[in-house]
mmCIF file of C-alpha atoms and ligand atoms in Angstrom:
data_model
loop_
_atom_site.group_PDB
_atom_site.id
_atom_site.type_symbol
_atom_site.label_atom_id
_atom_site.label_comp_id
_atom_site.label_asym_id
_atom_site.label_seq_id
_atom_site.Cartn_x
_atom_site.Cartn_y
_atom_site.Cartn_z
ATOM 1 C CA MET Q 1 0.000 0.000 0.000
ATOM 2 C CA ARG Q 2 1.404 3.384 -1.081
ATOM 3 C CA ILE Q 3 0.563 6.803 0.307
ATOM 4 C CA ILE Q 4 0.600 9.859 -1.973
ATOM 5 C CA ARG Q 5 -0.311 13.528 -1.790
ATOM 6 C CA TYR Q 6 -1.858 15.318 -4.746
ATOM 7 C CA GLN Q 7 -3.426 18.652 -5.532
ATOM 8 C CA ASN Q 8 -7.181 18.218 -6.038
ATOM 9 C CA ASP Q 9 -9.348 20.200 -8.478
ATOM 10 C CA GLN Q 10 -9.657 22.999 -5.897
ATOM 11 C CA ALA Q 11 -5.818 23.099 -5.579
ATOM 12 C CA LYS Q 12 -6.028 21.577 -2.086
ATOM 13 C CA PRO Q 13 -3.292 19.124 -0.993
ATOM 14 C CA THR Q 14 -4.999 15.764 -0.502
ATOM 15 C CA LEU Q 15 -3.680 12.600 1.142
ATOM 16 C CA ALA Q 16 -4.555 9.333 -0.578
ATOM 17 C CA ALA Q 17 -3.799 5.631 -0.553
ATOM 18 C CA VAL Q 18 -2.960 3.737 -3.718
ATOM 19 C CA SER Q 19 -3.925 0.086 -3.733
ATOM 20 C CA ASP Q 20 -1.823 -2.605 -5.405
ATOM 21 C CA ASP Q 21 -4.099 -2.384 -8.452
ATOM 22 C CA ASP Q 22 -3.427 1.408 -8.677
ATOM 23 C CA ASN Q 23 -6.836 2.592 -7.478
ATOM 24 C CA VAL Q 24 -6.671 5.870 -5.531
ATOM 25 C CA TYR Q 25 -8.661 6.360 -2.303
ATOM 26 C CA ILE Q 26 -8.854 9.703 -0.507
ATOM 27 C CA LEU Q 27 -7.739 9.549 3.134
ATOM 28 C CA PRO Q 28 -9.244 11.889 5.744
ATOM 29 C CA GLN Q 29 -5.909 12.824 7.361
ATOM 30 C CA THR Q 30 -4.051 15.992 6.379
ATOM 31 C CA ASP Q 31 -0.673 14.300 5.787
ATOM 32 C CA PHE Q 32 1.343 11.120 6.232
ATOM 33 C CA LEU Q 33 2.432 11.911 9.813
ATOM 34 C CA ALA Q 34 -1.178 12.583 10.844
ATOM 35 C CA LEU Q 35 -2.072 9.146 9.468
ATOM 36 C CA VAL Q 36 0.728 7.488 11.458
ATOM 37 C CA ALA Q 37 -0.236 9.416 14.638
ATOM 38 C CA GLU Q 38 -3.930 8.529 14.306
ATOM 39 C CA ALA Q 39 -3.111 4.849 13.813
ATOM 40 C CA GLU Q 40 -0.976 4.914 16.959
ATOM 41 C CA GLU Q 41 -3.755 6.651 18.953
ATOM 42 C CA GLN Q 42 -6.173 3.952 17.875
ATOM 43 C CA GLY Q 43 -3.701 1.178 18.724
ATOM 44 C CA MET Q 44 -3.516 0.008 15.118
ATOM 45 C CA THR Q 45 -0.859 -0.019 12.440
ATOM 46 C CA PRO Q 46 -1.055 2.586 9.636
ATOM 47 C CA LEU Q 47 -1.720 -0.254 7.161
ATOM 48 C CA ALA Q 48 -4.682 -1.546 9.211
ATOM 49 C CA LEU Q 49 -6.107 1.989 9.460
ATOM 50 C CA VAL Q 50 -5.777 2.563 5.715
ATOM 51 C CA LYS Q 51 -7.403 -0.800 4.975
ATOM 52 C CA GLU Q 52 -10.373 0.233 7.152
ATOM 53 C CA VAL Q 53 -10.811 3.443 5.121
ATOM 54 C CA LEU Q 54 -10.547 1.537 1.840
ATOM 55 C CA ALA Q 55 -13.158 -0.995 2.901
ATOM 56 C CA ALA Q 56 -15.628 1.843 3.565
ATOM 57 C CA SER Q 57 -15.004 3.994 0.466
ATOM 58 C CA ASN Q 58 -14.797 4.011 -3.324
ATOM 59 C CA PRO Q 59 -11.770 4.941 -5.404
ATOM 60 C CA ILE Q 60 -11.735 8.360 -7.076
ATOM 61 C CA ASN Q 61 -12.499 8.627 -10.784
ATOM 62 C CA HIS Q 62 -9.062 9.971 -11.781
ATOM 63 C CA SER Q 63 -6.298 7.545 -12.563
ATOM 64 C CA LEU Q 64 -2.977 7.836 -10.744
ATOM 65 C CA LYS Q 65 -1.106 9.063 -13.839
ATOM 66 C CA ASP Q 66 -3.484 12.039 -14.251
ATOM 67 C CA LEU Q 67 -3.012 13.365 -10.707
ATOM 68 C CA ASN Q 68 -0.901 16.398 -9.920
ATOM 69 C CA LEU Q 69 1.327 14.682 -7.367
ATOM 70 C CA LEU Q 70 3.000 16.590 -4.539
ATOM 71 C CA VAL Q 71 5.981 15.607 -2.429
ATOM 72 C CA PRO Q 72 4.571 12.686 -0.352
ATOM 73 C CA ILE Q 73 5.929 14.118 2.912
ATOM 74 C CA GLU Q 74 7.323 17.554 3.770
ATOM 75 C CA ALA Q 75 10.317 15.979 5.473
ATOM 76 C CA PRO Q 76 11.719 18.392 8.071
ATOM 77 C CA GLU Q 77 15.196 17.060 7.302
ATOM 78 C CA VAL Q 78 16.691 14.774 4.708
ATOM 79 C CA TRP Q 79 19.917 13.027 5.684
ATOM 80 C CA ALA Q 80 21.960 10.755 3.446
ATOM 81 C CA SER Q 81 24.375 7.866 3.713
ATOM 82 C CA GLY Q 82 27.343 7.591 1.390
ATOM 83 C CA VAL Q 83 29.655 4.911 0.032
ATOM 84 C CA THR Q 84 27.264 2.171 1.095
ATOM 85 C CA TYR Q 85 27.631 0.327 -2.225
ATOM 86 C CA GLU Q 86 30.857 -0.839 -3.876
ATOM 87 C CA ARG Q 87 29.863 1.053 -7.049
ATOM 88 C CA SER Q 88 29.789 4.345 -5.148
ATOM 89 C CA ARG Q 89 33.152 3.645 -3.494
ATOM 90 C CA ASN Q 90 34.756 3.043 -6.903
ATOM 91 C CA ALA Q 91 33.194 6.165 -8.414
ATOM 92 C CA ARG Q 92 34.337 8.329 -5.471
ATOM 93 C CA ASN Q 93 37.881 6.940 -5.767
ATOM 94 C CA TYR Q 94 37.845 7.767 -9.481
ATOM 95 C CA GLU Q 95 36.831 11.402 -8.973
ATOM 96 C CA ALA Q 96 39.128 11.943 -5.953
ATOM 97 C CA THR Q 97 42.236 10.704 -7.790
ATOM 98 C CA GLY Q 98 41.709 12.344 -11.165
ATOM 99 C CA GLY Q 99 40.614 9.152 -12.856
ATOM 100 C CA LYS Q 100 42.893 6.413 -11.523
ATOM 101 C CA LEU Q 101 40.748 3.317 -11.733
ATOM 102 C CA ASP Q 102 42.710 1.234 -9.191
ATOM 103 C CA ALA Q 103 43.342 4.011 -6.637
ATOM 104 C CA THR Q 104 42.546 3.538 -2.968
ATOM 105 C CA THR Q 105 41.593 6.452 -0.717
ATOM 106 C CA PHE Q 106 39.712 7.347 2.461
ATOM 107 C CA TYR Q 107 36.577 6.191 0.614
ATOM 108 C CA ASP Q 108 37.880 2.606 0.977
ATOM 109 C CA LYS Q 109 38.317 3.251 4.695
ATOM 110 C CA VAL Q 110 34.736 4.462 5.155
ATOM 111 C CA TYR Q 111 33.385 1.578 3.083
ATOM 112 C CA ASP Q 112 35.046 -0.880 5.476
ATOM 113 C CA ALA Q 113 34.713 1.071 8.744
ATOM 114 C CA VAL Q 114 32.153 0.339 11.469
ATOM 115 C CA ARG Q 115 30.962 3.964 11.314
ATOM 116 C CA PRO Q 116 29.147 4.757 8.045
ATOM 117 C CA GLU Q 117 29.259 8.077 6.219
ATOM 118 C CA ILE Q 118 26.115 10.048 7.142
ATOM 119 C CA PHE Q 119 25.656 13.637 6.022
ATOM 120 C CA PHE Q 120 22.988 16.325 6.128
ATOM 121 C CA LYS Q 121 21.365 16.610 2.696
ATOM 122 C CA SER Q 122 18.300 18.813 2.683
ATOM 123 C CA THR Q 123 15.386 20.558 4.343
ATOM 124 C CA ALA Q 124 11.742 20.662 3.243
ATOM 125 C CA ALA Q 125 12.326 24.034 1.558
ATOM 126 C CA ARG Q 126 15.151 22.638 -0.621
ATOM 127 C CA THR Q 127 13.405 19.368 -1.451
ATOM 128 C CA VAL Q 128 11.117 18.911 -4.452
ATOM 129 C CA GLY Q 129 8.555 16.260 -5.301
ATOM 130 C CA PRO Q 130 7.458 14.354 -8.402
ATOM 131 C CA GLY Q 131 7.164 16.440 -11.567
ATOM 132 C CA GLN Q 132 9.024 19.404 -10.093
ATOM 133 C CA GLU Q 133 12.366 20.759 -11.262
ATOM 134 C CA VAL Q 134 15.716 19.816 -9.772
ATOM 135 C CA ASN Q 135 18.419 22.449 -10.174
ATOM 136 C CA LEU Q 136 21.973 22.291 -11.434
ATOM 137 C CA ARG Q 137 24.696 24.338 -9.758
ATOM 138 C CA SER Q 138 26.239 26.978 -11.976
ATOM 139 C CA ASP Q 139 29.788 26.338 -10.639
ATOM 140 C CA SER Q 140 30.049 22.645 -11.494
ATOM 141 C CA ASN Q 141 30.754 20.928 -14.801
ATOM 142 C CA TRP Q 142 30.217 17.327 -13.625
ATOM 143 C CA GLN Q 143 26.785 16.725 -12.130
ATOM 144 C CA ILE Q 144 24.785 13.535 -11.737
ATOM 145 C CA PRO Q 145 21.629 12.252 -10.073
ATOM 146 C CA GLU Q 146 22.061 9.689 -7.304
ATOM 147 C CA PRO Q 147 19.035 7.365 -7.251
ATOM 148 C CA GLU Q 148 18.563 6.069 -3.717
ATOM 149 C CA LEU Q 149 16.066 4.268 -1.540
ATOM 150 C CA GLY Q 150 14.838 6.665 1.178
ATOM 151 C CA LEU Q 151 13.826 5.482 4.648
ATOM 152 C CA VAL Q 152 10.995 7.510 6.196
ATOM 153 C CA ILE Q 153 11.578 7.364 9.949
ATOM 154 C CA ASP Q 154 9.918 8.653 13.082
ATOM 155 C CA GLY Q 155 11.717 10.485 15.897
ATOM 156 C CA ARG Q 156 12.529 7.190 17.630
ATOM 157 C CA GLY Q 157 14.173 5.793 14.514
ATOM 158 C CA ASN Q 158 11.421 3.389 13.496
ATOM 159 C CA ILE Q 159 11.275 2.898 9.740
ATOM 160 C CA ILE Q 160 7.660 3.736 8.884
ATOM 161 C CA GLY Q 161 7.935 3.827 5.107
ATOM 162 C CA TYR Q 162 10.105 3.737 2.020
ATOM 163 C CA THR Q 163 10.356 6.285 -0.770
ATOM 164 C CA ALA Q 164 12.587 7.033 -3.749
ATOM 165 C CA GLY Q 165 15.097 9.865 -3.579
ATOM 166 C CA ASN Q 166 17.562 11.752 -5.728
ATOM 167 C CA ASP Q 167 20.763 12.947 -4.025
ATOM 168 C CA MET Q 168 21.883 15.366 -6.791
ATOM 169 C CA SER Q 169 25.681 15.574 -6.631
ATOM 170 C CA CYS Q 170 28.635 17.461 -8.129
ATOM 171 C CA ARG Q 171 31.455 14.991 -8.799
ATOM 172 C CA ASP Q 172 34.030 17.706 -9.618
ATOM 173 C CA ILE Q 173 33.444 19.697 -6.417
ATOM 174 C CA GLU Q 174 33.613 16.641 -4.136
ATOM 175 C CA GLY Q 175 36.568 15.231 -6.109
ATOM 176 C CA GLU Q 176 38.521 18.485 -5.739
ATOM 177 C CA ASN Q 177 38.424 18.314 -1.947
ATOM 178 C CA PRO Q 178 36.287 16.146 0.385
ATOM 179 C CA LEU Q 179 35.827 19.175 2.651
ATOM 180 C CA TYR Q 180 33.681 20.620 -0.125
ATOM 181 C CA LEU Q 181 31.096 17.845 0.412
ATOM 182 C CA PRO Q 182 28.296 20.161 1.643
ATOM 183 C CA GLN Q 183 28.691 22.294 -1.513
ATOM 184 C CA ALA Q 184 28.756 19.171 -3.696
ATOM 185 C CA LYS Q 185 25.487 18.026 -2.151
ATOM 186 C CA MET Q 186 23.380 20.957 -0.941
ATOM 187 C CA TRP Q 187 21.817 23.785 -2.895
ATOM 188 C CA ALA Q 188 18.278 24.874 -3.808
ATOM 189 C CA ASN Q 189 16.279 21.984 -5.366
ATOM 190 C CA SER Q 190 19.186 19.530 -5.055
ATOM 191 C CA CYS Q 191 17.028 16.798 -3.544
ATOM 192 C CA SER Q 192 13.847 15.166 -4.686
ATOM 193 C CA ILE Q 193 11.684 12.505 -3.059
ATOM 194 C CA GLY Q 194 8.555 10.593 -4.069
ATOM 195 C CA PRO Q 195 6.320 9.779 -5.834
ATOM 196 C CA ALA Q 196 4.860 7.754 -2.932
ATOM 197 C CA ILE Q 197 5.623 6.312 0.494
ATOM 198 C CA LEU Q 198 5.344 2.556 0.621
ATOM 199 C CA LEU Q 199 4.209 1.598 4.126
ATOM 200 C CA ALA Q 200 6.991 -0.338 5.886
ATOM 201 C CA GLU Q 201 4.595 -3.033 7.087
ATOM 202 C CA ALA Q 202 3.703 -3.798 3.465
ATOM 203 C CA VAL Q 203 7.337 -4.699 2.652
ATOM 204 C CA ASP Q 204 8.531 -8.272 3.234
ATOM 205 C CA ASP Q 205 12.151 -7.755 2.238
ATOM 206 C CA PRO Q 206 13.610 -4.227 2.071
ATOM 207 C CA TYR Q 207 16.796 -5.717 0.559
ATOM 208 C CA GLY Q 208 14.774 -6.848 -2.446
ATOM 209 C CA PHE Q 209 13.994 -3.448 -4.006
ATOM 210 C CA THR Q 210 15.042 -2.917 -7.623
ATOM 211 C CA ILE Q 211 16.244 0.599 -8.444
ATOM 212 C CA THR Q 212 16.322 1.879 -12.027
ATOM 213 C CA CYS Q 213 17.563 5.246 -13.226
ATOM 214 C CA ARG Q 214 16.878 6.663 -16.686
ATOM 215 C CA ILE Q 215 18.111 10.003 -17.961
ATOM 216 C CA TYR Q 216 16.470 11.459 -21.055
ATOM 217 C CA ARG Q 217 18.072 14.114 -23.255
ATOM 218 C CA ASN Q 218 15.904 15.690 -25.981
ATOM 219 C CA ASP Q 219 13.330 12.998 -25.121
ATOM 220 C CA GLU Q 220 15.782 10.209 -25.952
ATOM 221 C CA LEU Q 221 17.139 7.760 -23.406
ATOM 222 C CA ALA Q 222 20.763 8.805 -22.754
ATOM 223 C CA VAL Q 223 21.656 6.754 -19.649
ATOM 224 C CA GLU Q 224 20.044 3.779 -17.961
ATOM 225 C CA GLY Q 225 21.218 1.840 -14.902
ATOM 226 C CA HIS Q 226 19.856 -0.821 -12.561
ATOM 227 C CA ALA Q 227 20.677 -1.913 -9.031
ATOM 228 C CA SER Q 228 19.206 -3.801 -6.103
ATOM 229 C CA THR Q 229 19.155 -2.857 -2.427
ATOM 230 C CA GLY Q 230 20.483 -6.409 -1.929
ATOM 231 C CA GLN Q 231 23.884 -5.001 -3.013
ATOM 232 C CA LEU Q 232 23.997 -2.657 0.005
ATOM 233 C CA LYS Q 233 27.062 -3.173 2.233
ATOM 234 C CA ARG Q 234 25.187 -2.198 5.409
ATOM 235 C CA LYS Q 235 21.816 -2.795 7.054
ATOM 236 C CA PHE Q 236 19.139 -0.081 7.197
ATOM 237 C CA ASP Q 237 18.849 -0.316 11.012
ATOM 238 C CA GLU Q 238 22.594 0.199 11.263
ATOM 239 C CA LEU Q 239 22.385 3.444 9.224
ATOM 240 C CA VAL Q 240 19.433 4.676 11.312
ATOM 241 C CA SER Q 241 21.200 3.915 14.601
ATOM 242 C CA PHE Q 242 24.229 6.023 13.585
ATOM 243 C CA LEU Q 243 21.916 8.858 12.498
ATOM 244 C CA LEU Q 244 20.191 8.804 15.891
ATOM 245 C CA HIS Q 245 23.385 8.614 17.920
ATOM 246 C CA ASP Q 246 23.300 11.590 20.371
ATOM 247 C CA ASN Q 247 21.097 13.353 17.833
ATOM 248 C CA LYS Q 248 17.604 14.831 17.754
ATOM 249 C CA ILE Q 249 15.607 13.450 14.857
ATOM 250 C CA PHE Q 250 12.119 14.607 13.931
ATOM 251 C CA ASP Q 251 9.122 12.516 12.890
ATOM 252 C CA GLY Q 252 9.082 12.227 9.108
ATOM 253 C CA THR Q 253 12.823 12.546 8.567
ATOM 254 C CA VAL Q 254 14.056 10.876 5.377
ATOM 255 C CA LEU Q 255 17.378 9.018 5.343
ATOM 256 C CA LEU Q 256 18.709 8.315 1.843
ATOM 257 C CA THR Q 257 20.671 5.081 1.791
ATOM 258 C CA GLY Q 258 23.319 5.671 -0.884
ATOM 259 C CA THR Q 259 23.683 5.164 -4.591
ATOM 260 C CA CYS Q 260 24.597 2.059 -6.557
ATOM 261 C CA ILE Q 261 24.001 3.597 -9.993
ATOM 262 C CA VAL Q 262 26.577 6.003 -11.418
ATOM 263 C CA PRO Q 263 26.360 7.307 -15.004
ATOM 264 C CA PRO Q 264 29.467 6.856 -17.222
ATOM 265 C CA ASN Q 265 32.390 9.058 -16.150
ATOM 266 C CA ASP Q 266 32.109 11.298 -19.225
ATOM 267 C CA PHE Q 267 28.452 12.107 -18.479
ATOM 268 C CA THR Q 268 27.169 15.293 -16.886
ATOM 269 C CA LEU Q 269 23.569 16.445 -16.520
ATOM 270 C CA LEU Q 270 22.487 19.354 -18.725
ATOM 271 C CA ASP Q 271 19.691 21.912 -18.593
ATOM 272 C CA GLY Q 272 16.528 20.301 -20.032
ATOM 273 C CA ASP Q 273 17.395 16.672 -19.186
ATOM 274 C CA ARG Q 274 14.750 14.573 -17.441
ATOM 275 C CA ILE Q 275 15.577 12.067 -14.694
ATOM 276 C CA GLU Q 276 13.424 9.073 -13.838
ATOM 277 C CA ILE Q 277 14.128 7.065 -10.700
ATOM 278 C CA GLU Q 278 11.988 3.958 -10.401
ATOM 279 C CA ILE Q 279 11.887 1.734 -7.318
ATOM 280 C CA SER Q 280 9.850 -1.463 -7.373
ATOM 281 C CA GLY Q 281 6.615 -1.080 -5.409
ATOM 282 C CA ILE Q 282 7.128 2.684 -4.927
ATOM 283 C CA GLY Q 283 6.819 4.101 -8.448
ATOM 284 C CA VAL Q 284 8.640 6.488 -10.762
ATOM 285 C CA LEU Q 285 10.069 9.786 -9.505
ATOM 286 C CA SER Q 286 10.397 12.040 -12.549
ATOM 287 C CA ASN Q 287 12.092 15.452 -12.461
ATOM 288 C CA LYS Q 288 13.207 17.890 -15.137
ATOM 289 C CA VAL Q 289 16.711 19.318 -14.772
ATOM 290 C CA VAL Q 290 17.096 23.089 -14.857
ATOM 291 C CA LEU Q 291 20.099 25.381 -14.728
ATOM 292 C CA PRO Q 292 18.574 28.514 -13.172
ATOM 293 C CA ASN Q 293 21.729 30.616 -13.166
ATOM 294 C CA LYS Q 294 22.825 30.285 -16.795
ATOM 295 C CA ALA Q 295 24.846 33.532 -16.857
ATOM 296 C CA ALA Q 296 27.008 32.492 -13.888
ATOM 297 C CA SER Q 297 27.524 29.083 -15.478
ATOM 298 C CA ALA Q 298 28.891 30.609 -18.678
ATOM 299 C CA LEU Q 299 31.391 32.638 -16.620
ATOM 300 C CA HIS Q 300 32.592 29.506 -14.836
ATOM 301 C CA LYS Q 301 33.612 27.646 -18.016
HETATM 302 O O1 DO4 L 401 31.064 10.610 -0.100
HETATM 303 C C1 DO4 L 401 30.216 11.065 -0.762
HETATM 304 C C2 DO4 L 401 28.817 10.732 -0.799
HETATM 305 C C3 DO4 L 401 28.507 9.502 -1.567
HETATM 306 C C4 DO4 L 401 27.064 9.327 -1.750
HETATM 307 O O2 DO4 L 401 26.266 10.244 -1.675
HETATM 308 C C5 DO4 L 401 26.547 7.994 -2.080
HETATM 309 O O3 DO4 L 401 27.287 7.004 -2.026
HETATM 310 O O4 DO4 L 401 25.366 7.910 -2.388
HETATM 311 MG MG1 MG L 402 24.292 9.753 -2.469
#
């Protein structure tokens, strides 16, 4: 069972459940956290509460693909894990050493260490949802999407849902100096999540998700990659426990779990590209790429 938000005909944000056969049912709660809180108050799971609503209502007439989807949760904070897949470790080594394929660096150390890499990625104001634009930085010439499974957690660290996320990244800025990581990762519209939250209870095996990334240029497929969360080096609970360590975490925080799909080394995103990130059972997160500050970009080259 997936939870979405969409803008109804009166432009009002509306919470809804999407059944496995893609029927859409309006939920009475204002947002995903209200649904989780109400289920807890009633001593039920969110899935049981949603099933009760579905049993007593009819699906709406619109089909899912015609809805104006919104970000499924206005996550107060988005955090991210890095170098959790071998593919990411190799890509980071490549950019940090100017292209030496067999180089070893501190990225190898973090891949093998007990403590994972966890970094602050975004706030609700910098995060976009399905169909919205993700931005390019004007001072980078090597930018890629990072398609990642996102864990939706509550303040105690319980995983309450799964979503898809894009950790937009600048390979040249991070490769120049690891201390530039926040600039390589954080700017306006550098993170997107959605299109839905898959309720955690509805997932038998979170290490069985398939992740696909497609990048379209001039409406033609330019890059495609596939991965599985089964390739993850770490466990999701392990990542969450490091995030919570001596920290204050808010209900509805999203923790991105790292990328296992990296476009070819000679690829960089361009203004007008479109990124699709598809995760099995969650859906397709589609975002157009925009370079807002074109004049500054021309100066940089
Ligand atoms: O060390 C940089 C971050 C890597 C990352 O974001 C990832 O592996 O997904
Ligand atoms: Mg990442």
